[in-house]
Tab-separated table of N, CA and C in Angstrom:
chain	number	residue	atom	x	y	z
R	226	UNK	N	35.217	128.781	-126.736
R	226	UNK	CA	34.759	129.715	-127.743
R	226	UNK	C	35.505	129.434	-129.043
R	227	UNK	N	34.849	129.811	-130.243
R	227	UNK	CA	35.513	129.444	-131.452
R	227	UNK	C	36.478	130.200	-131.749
R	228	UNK	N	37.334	130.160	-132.651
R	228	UNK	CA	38.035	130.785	-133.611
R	228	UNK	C	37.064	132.569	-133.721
R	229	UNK	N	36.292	132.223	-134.781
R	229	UNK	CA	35.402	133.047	-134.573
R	229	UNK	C	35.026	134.068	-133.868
R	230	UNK	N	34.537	133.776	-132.738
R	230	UNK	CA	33.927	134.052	-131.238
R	230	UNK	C	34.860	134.741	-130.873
R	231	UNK	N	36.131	134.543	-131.006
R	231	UNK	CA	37.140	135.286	-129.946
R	231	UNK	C	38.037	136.154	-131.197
R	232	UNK	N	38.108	136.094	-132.358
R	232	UNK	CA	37.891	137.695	-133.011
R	232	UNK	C	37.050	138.609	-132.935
R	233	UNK	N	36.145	137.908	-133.296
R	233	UNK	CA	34.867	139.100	-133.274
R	233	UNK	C	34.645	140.160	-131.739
R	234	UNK	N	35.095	139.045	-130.746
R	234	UNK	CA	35.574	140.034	-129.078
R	234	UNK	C	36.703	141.010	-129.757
R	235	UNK	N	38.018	140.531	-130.050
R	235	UNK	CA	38.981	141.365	-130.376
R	235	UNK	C	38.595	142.393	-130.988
R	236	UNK	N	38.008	142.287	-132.193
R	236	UNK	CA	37.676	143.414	-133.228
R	236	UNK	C	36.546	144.552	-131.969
R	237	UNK	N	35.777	143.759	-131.135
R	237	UNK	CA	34.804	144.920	-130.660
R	237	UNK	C	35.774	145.657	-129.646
R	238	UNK	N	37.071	144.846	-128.805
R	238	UNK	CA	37.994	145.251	-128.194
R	238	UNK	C	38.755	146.617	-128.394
R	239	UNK	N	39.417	145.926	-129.719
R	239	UNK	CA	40.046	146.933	-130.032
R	239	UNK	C	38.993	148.407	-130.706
R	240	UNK	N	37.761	148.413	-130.977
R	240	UNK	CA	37.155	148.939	-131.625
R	240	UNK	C	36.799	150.357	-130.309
R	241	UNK	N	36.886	149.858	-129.339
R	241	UNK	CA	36.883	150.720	-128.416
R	241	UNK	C	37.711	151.069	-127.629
R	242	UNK	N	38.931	150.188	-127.998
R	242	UNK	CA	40.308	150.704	-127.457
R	242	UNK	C	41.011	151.822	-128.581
R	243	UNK	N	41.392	151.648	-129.376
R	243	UNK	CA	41.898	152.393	-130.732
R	243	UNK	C	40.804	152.931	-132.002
R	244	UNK	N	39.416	152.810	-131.328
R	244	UNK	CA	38.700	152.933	-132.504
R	244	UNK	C	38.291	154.655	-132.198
R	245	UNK	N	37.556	155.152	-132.691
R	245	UNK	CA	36.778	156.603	-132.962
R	245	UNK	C	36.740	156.485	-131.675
R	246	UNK	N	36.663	157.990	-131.071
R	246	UNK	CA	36.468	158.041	-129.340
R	246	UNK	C	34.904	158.568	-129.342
R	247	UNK	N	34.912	159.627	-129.887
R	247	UNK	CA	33.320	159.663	-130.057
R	247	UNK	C	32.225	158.598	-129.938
R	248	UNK	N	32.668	157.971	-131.002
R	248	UNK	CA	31.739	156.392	-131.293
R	248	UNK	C	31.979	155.504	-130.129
R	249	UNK	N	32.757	155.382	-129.452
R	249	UNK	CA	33.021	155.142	-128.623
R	249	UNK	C	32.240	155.325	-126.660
R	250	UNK	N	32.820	156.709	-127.052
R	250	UNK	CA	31.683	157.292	-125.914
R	250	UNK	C	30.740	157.039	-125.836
R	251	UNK	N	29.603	157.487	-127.127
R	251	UNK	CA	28.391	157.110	-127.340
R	251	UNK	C	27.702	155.817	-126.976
R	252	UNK	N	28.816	154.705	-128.109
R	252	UNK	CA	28.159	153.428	-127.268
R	252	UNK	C	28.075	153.032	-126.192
R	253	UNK	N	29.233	154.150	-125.066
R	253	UNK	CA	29.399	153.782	-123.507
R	253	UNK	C	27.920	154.384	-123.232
R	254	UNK	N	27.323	155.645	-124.040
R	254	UNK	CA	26.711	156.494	-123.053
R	254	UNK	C	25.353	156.198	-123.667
R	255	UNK	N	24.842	155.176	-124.496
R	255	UNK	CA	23.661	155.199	-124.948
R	255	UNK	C	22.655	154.462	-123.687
R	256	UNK	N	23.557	153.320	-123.366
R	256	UNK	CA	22.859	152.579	-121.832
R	256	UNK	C	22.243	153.500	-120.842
R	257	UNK	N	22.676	154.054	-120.665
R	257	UNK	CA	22.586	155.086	-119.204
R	257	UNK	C	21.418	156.126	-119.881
R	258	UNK	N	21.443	156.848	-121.261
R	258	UNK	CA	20.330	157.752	-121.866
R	258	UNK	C	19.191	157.139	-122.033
R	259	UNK	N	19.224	155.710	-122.241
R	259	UNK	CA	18.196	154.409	-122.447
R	259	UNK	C	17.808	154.532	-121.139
R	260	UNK	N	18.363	154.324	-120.096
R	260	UNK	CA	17.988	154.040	-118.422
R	260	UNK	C	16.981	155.790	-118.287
R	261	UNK	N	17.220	156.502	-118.777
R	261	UNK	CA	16.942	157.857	-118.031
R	261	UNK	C	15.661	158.179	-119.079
R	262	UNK	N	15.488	157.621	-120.113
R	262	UNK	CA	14.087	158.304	-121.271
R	262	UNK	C	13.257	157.050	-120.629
R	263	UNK	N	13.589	155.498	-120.245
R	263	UNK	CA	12.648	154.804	-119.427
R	263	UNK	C	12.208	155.048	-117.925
R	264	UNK	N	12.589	155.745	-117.581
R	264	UNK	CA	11.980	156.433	-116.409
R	264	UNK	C	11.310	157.425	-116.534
R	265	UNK	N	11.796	158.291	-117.351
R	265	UNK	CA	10.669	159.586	-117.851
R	265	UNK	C	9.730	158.804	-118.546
R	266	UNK	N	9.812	158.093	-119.726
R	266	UNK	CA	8.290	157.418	-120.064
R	266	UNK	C	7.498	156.544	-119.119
R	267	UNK	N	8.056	156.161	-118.490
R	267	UNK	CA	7.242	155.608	-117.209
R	267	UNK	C	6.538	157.220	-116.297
R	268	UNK	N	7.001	157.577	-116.390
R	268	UNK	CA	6.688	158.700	-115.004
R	268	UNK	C	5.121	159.820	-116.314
R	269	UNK	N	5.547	159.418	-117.456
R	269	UNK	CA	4.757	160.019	-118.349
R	269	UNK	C	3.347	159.093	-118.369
R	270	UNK	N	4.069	157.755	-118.948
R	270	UNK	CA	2.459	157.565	-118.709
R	270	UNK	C	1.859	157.045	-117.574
R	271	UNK	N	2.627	157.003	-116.047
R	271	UNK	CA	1.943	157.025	-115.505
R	271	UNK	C	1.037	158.354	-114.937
R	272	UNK	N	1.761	159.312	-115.487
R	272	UNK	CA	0.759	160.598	-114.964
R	272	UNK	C	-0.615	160.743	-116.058
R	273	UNK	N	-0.509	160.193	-117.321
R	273	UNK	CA	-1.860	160.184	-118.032
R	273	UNK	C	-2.780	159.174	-117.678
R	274	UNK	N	-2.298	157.835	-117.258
R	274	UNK	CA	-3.582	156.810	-117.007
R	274	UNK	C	-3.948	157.391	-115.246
R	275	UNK	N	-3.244	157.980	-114.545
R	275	UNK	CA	-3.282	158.081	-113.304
R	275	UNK	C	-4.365	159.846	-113.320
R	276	UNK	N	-3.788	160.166	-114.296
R	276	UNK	CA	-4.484	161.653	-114.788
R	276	UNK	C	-6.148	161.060	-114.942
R	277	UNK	N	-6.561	160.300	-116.114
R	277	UNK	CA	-7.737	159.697	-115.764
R	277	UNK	C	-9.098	159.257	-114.366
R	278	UNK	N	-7.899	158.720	-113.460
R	278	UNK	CA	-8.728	158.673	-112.051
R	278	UNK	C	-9.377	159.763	-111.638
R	279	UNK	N	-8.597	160.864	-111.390
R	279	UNK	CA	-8.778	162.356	-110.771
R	279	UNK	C	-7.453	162.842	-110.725
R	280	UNK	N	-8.101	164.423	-111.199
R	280	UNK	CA	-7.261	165.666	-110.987
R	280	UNK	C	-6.236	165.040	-109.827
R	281	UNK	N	-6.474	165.185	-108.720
R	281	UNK	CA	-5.975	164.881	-107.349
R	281	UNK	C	-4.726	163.894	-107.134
R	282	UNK	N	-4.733	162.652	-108.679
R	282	UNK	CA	-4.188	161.903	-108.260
R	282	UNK	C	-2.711	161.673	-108.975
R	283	UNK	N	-2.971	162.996	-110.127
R	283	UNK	CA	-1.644	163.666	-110.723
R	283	UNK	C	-0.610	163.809	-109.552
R	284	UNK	N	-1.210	164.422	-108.893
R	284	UNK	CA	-0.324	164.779	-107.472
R	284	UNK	C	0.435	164.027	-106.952
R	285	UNK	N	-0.333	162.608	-106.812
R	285	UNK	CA	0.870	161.515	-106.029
R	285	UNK	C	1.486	161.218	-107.312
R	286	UNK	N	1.581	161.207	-108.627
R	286	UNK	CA	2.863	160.962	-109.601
R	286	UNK	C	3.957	161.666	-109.522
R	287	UNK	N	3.340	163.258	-109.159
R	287	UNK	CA	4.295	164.588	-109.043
R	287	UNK	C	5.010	164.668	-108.024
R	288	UNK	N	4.469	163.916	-107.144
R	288	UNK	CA	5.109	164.057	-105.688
R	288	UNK	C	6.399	162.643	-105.676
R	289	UNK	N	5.799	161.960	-105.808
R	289	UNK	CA	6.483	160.339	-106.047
R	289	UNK	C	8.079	160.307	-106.852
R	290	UNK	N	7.768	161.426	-108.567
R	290	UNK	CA	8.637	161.532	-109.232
R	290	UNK	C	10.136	161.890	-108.811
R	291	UNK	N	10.231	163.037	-107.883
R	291	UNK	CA	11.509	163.056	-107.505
R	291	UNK	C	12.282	162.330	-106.542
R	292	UNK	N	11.303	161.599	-105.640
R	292	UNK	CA	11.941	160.262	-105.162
R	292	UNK	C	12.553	159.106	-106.155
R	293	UNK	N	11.640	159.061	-106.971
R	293	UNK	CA	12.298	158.128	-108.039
R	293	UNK	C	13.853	158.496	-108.335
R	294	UNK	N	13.632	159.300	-109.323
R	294	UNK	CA	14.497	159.917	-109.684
R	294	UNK	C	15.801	160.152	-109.442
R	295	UNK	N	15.887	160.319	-107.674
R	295	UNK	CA	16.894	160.062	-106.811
R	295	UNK	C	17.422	159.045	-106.944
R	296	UNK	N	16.874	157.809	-106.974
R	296	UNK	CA	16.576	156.447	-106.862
R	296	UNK	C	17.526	155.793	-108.453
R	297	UNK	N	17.252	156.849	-109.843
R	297	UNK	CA	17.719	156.332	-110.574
R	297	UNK	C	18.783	156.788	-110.910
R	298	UNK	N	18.944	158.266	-110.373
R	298	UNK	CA	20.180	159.028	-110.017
R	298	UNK	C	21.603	158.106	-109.445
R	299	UNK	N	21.106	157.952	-108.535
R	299	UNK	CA	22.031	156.386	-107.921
R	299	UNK	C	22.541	155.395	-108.700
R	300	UNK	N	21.508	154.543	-109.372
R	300	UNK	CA	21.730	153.471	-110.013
R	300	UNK	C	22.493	154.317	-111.403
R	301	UNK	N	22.371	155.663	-112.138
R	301	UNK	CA	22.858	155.730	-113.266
R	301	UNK	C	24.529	156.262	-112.559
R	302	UNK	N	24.801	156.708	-111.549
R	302	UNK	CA	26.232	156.613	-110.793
R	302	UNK	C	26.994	155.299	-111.002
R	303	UNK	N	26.005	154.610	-110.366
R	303	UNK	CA	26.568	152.853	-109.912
R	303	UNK	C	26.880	152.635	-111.698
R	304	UNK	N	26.137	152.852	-112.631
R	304	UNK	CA	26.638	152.332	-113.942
R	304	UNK	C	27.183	152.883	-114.581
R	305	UNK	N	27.917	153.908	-114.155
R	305	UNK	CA	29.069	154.728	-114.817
R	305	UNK	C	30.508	154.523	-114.089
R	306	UNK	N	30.100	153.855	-112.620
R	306	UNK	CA	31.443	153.228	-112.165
R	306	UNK	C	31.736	152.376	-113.057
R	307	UNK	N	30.733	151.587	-113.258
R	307	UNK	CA	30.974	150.022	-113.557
R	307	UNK	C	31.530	150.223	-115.141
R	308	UNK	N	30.922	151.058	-115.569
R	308	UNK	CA	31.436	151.479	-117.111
R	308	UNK	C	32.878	151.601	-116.837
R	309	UNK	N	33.862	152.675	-116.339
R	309	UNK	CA	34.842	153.254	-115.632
R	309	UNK	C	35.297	151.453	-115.337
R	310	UNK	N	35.296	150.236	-114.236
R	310	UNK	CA	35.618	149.635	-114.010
R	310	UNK	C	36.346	148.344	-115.360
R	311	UNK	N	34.916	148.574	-115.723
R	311	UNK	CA	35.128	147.336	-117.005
R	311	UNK	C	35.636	147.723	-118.012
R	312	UNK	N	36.010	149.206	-118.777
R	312	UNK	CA	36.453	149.796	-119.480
R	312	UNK	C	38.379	149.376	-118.866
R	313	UNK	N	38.245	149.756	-117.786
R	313	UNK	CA	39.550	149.815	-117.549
R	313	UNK	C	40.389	148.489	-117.610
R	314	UNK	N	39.558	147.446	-116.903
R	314	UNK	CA	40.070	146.308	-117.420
R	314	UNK	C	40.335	145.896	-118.439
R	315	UNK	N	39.583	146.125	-119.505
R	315	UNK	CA	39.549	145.314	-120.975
R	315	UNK	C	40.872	146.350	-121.452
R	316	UNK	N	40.846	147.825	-121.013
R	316	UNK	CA	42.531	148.481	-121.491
R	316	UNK	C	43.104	147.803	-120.982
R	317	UNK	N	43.648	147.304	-119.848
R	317	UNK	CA	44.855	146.685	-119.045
R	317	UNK	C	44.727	145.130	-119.821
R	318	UNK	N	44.047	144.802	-120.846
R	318	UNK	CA	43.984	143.308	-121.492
R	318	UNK	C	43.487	142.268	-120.835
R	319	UNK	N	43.126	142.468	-119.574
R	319	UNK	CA	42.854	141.506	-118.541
R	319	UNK	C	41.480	141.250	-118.411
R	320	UNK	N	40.605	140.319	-119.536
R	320	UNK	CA	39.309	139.905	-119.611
R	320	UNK	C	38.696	139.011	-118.308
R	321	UNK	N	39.368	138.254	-117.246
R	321	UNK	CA	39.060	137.604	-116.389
R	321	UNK	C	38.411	139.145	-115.448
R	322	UNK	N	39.264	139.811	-115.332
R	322	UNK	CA	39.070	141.004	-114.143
R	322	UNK	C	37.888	141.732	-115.048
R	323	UNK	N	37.563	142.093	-116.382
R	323	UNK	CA	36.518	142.473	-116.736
R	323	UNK	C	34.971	141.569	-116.479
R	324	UNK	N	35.229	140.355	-116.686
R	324	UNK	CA	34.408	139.666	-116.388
R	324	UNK	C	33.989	139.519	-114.587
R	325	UNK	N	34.820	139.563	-113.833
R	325	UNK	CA	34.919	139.713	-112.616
R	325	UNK	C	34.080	140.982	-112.187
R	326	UNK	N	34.693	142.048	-112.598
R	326	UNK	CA	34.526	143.310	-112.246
R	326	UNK	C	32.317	143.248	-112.894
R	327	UNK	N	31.709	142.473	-113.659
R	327	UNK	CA	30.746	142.924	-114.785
R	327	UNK	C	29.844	141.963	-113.442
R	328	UNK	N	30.400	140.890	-113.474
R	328	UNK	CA	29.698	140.182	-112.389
R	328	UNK	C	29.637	140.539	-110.759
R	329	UNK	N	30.282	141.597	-110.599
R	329	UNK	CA	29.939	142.105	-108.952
R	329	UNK	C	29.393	143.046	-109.171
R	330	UNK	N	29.391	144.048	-110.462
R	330	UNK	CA	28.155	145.175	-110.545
R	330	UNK	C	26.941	144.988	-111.039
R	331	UNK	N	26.823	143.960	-111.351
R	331	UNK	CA	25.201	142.923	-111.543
R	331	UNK	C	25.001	142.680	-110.597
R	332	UNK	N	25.683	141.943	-109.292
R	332	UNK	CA	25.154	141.611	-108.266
R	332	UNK	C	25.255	142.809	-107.347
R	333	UNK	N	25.415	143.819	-107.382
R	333	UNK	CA	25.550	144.795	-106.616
R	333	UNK	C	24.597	145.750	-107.185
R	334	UNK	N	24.192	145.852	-107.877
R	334	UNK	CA	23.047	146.358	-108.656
R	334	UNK	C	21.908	145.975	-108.473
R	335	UNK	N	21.815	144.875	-108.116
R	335	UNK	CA	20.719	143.851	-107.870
R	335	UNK	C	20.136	144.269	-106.363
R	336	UNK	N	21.334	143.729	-105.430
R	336	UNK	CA	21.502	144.056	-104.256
R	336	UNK	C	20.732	145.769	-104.240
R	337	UNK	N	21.277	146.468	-104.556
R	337	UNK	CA	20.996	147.805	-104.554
R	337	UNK	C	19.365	148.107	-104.568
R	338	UNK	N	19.306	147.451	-105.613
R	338	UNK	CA	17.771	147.711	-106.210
R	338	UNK	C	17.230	147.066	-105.201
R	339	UNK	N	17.458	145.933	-104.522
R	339	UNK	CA	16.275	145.646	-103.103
R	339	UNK	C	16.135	146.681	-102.241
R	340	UNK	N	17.372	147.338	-101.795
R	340	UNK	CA	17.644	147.686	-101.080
R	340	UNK	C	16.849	148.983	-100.826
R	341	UNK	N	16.542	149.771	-101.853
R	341	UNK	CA	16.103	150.684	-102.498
R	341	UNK	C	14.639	150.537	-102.216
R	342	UNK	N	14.250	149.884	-103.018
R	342	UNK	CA	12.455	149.245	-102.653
R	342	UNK	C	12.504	149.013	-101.692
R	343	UNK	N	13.258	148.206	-100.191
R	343	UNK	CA	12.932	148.118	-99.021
R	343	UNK	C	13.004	149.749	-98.020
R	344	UNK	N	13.962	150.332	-98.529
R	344	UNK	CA	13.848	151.818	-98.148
R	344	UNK	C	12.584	152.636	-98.243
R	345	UNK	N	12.194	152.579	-99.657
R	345	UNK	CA	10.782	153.272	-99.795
R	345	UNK	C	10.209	152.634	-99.663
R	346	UNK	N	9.530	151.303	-99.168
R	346	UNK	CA	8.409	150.997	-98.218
R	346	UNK	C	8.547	151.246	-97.141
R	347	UNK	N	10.010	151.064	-96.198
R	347	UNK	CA	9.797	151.095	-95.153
R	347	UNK	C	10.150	152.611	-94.812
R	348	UNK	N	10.444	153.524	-95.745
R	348	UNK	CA	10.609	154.425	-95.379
R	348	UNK	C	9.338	155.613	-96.156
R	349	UNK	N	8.700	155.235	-96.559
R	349	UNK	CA	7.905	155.930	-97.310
R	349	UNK	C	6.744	157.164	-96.678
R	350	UNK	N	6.281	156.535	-94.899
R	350	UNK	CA	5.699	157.289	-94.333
R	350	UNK	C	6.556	159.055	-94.301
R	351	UNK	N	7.945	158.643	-93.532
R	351	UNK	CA	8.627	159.681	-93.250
R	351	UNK	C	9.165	160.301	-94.375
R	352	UNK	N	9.168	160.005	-95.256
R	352	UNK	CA	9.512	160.850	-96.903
R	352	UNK	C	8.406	161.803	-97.051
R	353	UNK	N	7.077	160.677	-97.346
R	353	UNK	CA	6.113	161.881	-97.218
R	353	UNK	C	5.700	163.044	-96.301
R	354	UNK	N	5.925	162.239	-95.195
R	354	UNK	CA	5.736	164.078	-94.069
R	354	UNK	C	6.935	164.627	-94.455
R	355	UNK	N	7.970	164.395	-94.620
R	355	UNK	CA	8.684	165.217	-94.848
R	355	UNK	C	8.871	165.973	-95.837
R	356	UNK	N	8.240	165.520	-97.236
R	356	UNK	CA	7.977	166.758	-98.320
R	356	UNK	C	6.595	167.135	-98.105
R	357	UNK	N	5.740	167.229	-96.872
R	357	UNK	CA	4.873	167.894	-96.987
R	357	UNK	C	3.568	167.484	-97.358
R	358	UNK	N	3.229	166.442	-97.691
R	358	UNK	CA	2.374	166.007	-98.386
R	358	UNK	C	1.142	166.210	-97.960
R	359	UNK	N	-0.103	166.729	-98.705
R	359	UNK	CA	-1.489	167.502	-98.304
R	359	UNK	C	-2.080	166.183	-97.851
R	360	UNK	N	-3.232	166.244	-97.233
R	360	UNK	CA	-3.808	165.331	-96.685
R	360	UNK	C	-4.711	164.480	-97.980
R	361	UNK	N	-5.248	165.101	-99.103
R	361	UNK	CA	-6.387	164.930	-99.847
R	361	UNK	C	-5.318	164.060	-101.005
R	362	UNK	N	-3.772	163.616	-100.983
R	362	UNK	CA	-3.712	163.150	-101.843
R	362	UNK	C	-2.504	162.286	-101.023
R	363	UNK	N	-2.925	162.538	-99.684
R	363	UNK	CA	-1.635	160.969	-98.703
R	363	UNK	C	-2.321	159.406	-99.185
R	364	UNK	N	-3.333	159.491	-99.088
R	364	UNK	CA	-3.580	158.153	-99.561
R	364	UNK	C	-2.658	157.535	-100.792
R	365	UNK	N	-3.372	158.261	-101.776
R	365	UNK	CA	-2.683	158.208	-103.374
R	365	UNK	C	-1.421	157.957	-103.372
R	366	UNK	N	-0.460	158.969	-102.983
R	366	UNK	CA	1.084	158.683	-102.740
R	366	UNK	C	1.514	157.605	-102.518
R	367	UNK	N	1.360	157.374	-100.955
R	367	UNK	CA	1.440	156.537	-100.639
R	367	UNK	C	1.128	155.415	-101.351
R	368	UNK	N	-0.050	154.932	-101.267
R	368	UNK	CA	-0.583	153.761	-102.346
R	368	UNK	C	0.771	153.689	-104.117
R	369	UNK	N	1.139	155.086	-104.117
R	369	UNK	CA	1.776	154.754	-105.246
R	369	UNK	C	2.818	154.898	-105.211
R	370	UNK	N	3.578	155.160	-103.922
R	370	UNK	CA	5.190	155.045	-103.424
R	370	UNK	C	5.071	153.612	-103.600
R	371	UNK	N	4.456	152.809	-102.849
R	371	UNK	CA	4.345	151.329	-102.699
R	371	UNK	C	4.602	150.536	-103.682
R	372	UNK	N	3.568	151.457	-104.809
R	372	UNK	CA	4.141	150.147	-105.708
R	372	UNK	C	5.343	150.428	-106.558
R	373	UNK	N	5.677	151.332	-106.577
R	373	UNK	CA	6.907	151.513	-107.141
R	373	UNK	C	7.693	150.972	-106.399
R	374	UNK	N	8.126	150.896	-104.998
R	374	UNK	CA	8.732	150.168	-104.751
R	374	UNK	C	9.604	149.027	-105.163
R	375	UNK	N	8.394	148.065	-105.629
R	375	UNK	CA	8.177	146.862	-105.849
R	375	UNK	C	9.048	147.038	-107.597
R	376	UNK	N	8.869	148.171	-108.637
R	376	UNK	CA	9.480	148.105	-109.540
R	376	UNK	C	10.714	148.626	-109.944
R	377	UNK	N	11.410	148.996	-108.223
R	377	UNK	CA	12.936	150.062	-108.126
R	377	UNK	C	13.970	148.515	-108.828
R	378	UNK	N	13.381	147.433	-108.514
R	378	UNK	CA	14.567	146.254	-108.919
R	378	UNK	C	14.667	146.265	-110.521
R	379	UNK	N	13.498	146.222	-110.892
R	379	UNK	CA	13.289	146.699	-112.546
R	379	UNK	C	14.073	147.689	-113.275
């Protein structure tokens, strides 16, 4: 890395070590508010193009949503450790262990997110009986647990 390159780290370093704590926070906490308004706009428009099909099929968005949710509940935990982890390193000066620490919560994140989508497929029957789900909109759900699934890695 240049001359350059490795001030401009310092300056963002110290900028959140000794800089404004507020400003600070914020930039910790804008990721995670970003993660949580893209799930609500997802869950938004999928209830208007899904609103289009039929009345009926609002239902499997409504029903679906707080599984999600759970789902991102988790992952916004997992990235407030990792915040907590890598924060702490870069105080203790020790950029190898930040870098360390950034690269096992990417891959553990990753990991997670399969893990997650393989849960709600393979678990998706017994979720739904278990919140109940009416008969006139099991199809739908279902059909749209599924594919979400497929976008929990996303």
């Amino acid at each position: 890395m240049s001359q350059d390159g490795d001030l401009e780290l310092n300056i963002q370093e110290n900028s959140i070590l000794y800089g404004d704590i507020p400003k600070g926070i914020i930039r910790m906490a804008v990721p995670l508010m970003f993660l949580s308004l893209i799930n609500t706009a997802y869950t938004l428009v999928d209830t208007f193009f899904v609103g289009k099909i039929s009345e009926l099929s609002i239902g499997a968005v409504s029903l679906v949503a707080p599984i999600v949710s759970c789902g991102t509940a988790c992952i916004v935990g997992l990235c407030a450790a990792a915040v907590a982890l890598i924060s702490r390193a870069i105080g203790e000066g020790d950029k190898d262990k930040a870098v360390r620490a950034t690269n096992h919560v990417f891959a553990i994140g990753c990991i997670f997110g399969m893990a997650v989508g393989v849960v709600f497929l393979l678990g998706r029957d017994f979720m739904l009986e278990w919140l109940e789900t009416p008969d006139e909109i099991y199809s739908d759900t279902r059909n749209y647990l599924t594919g979400i699934s497929f976008d929990v890695l996303f």
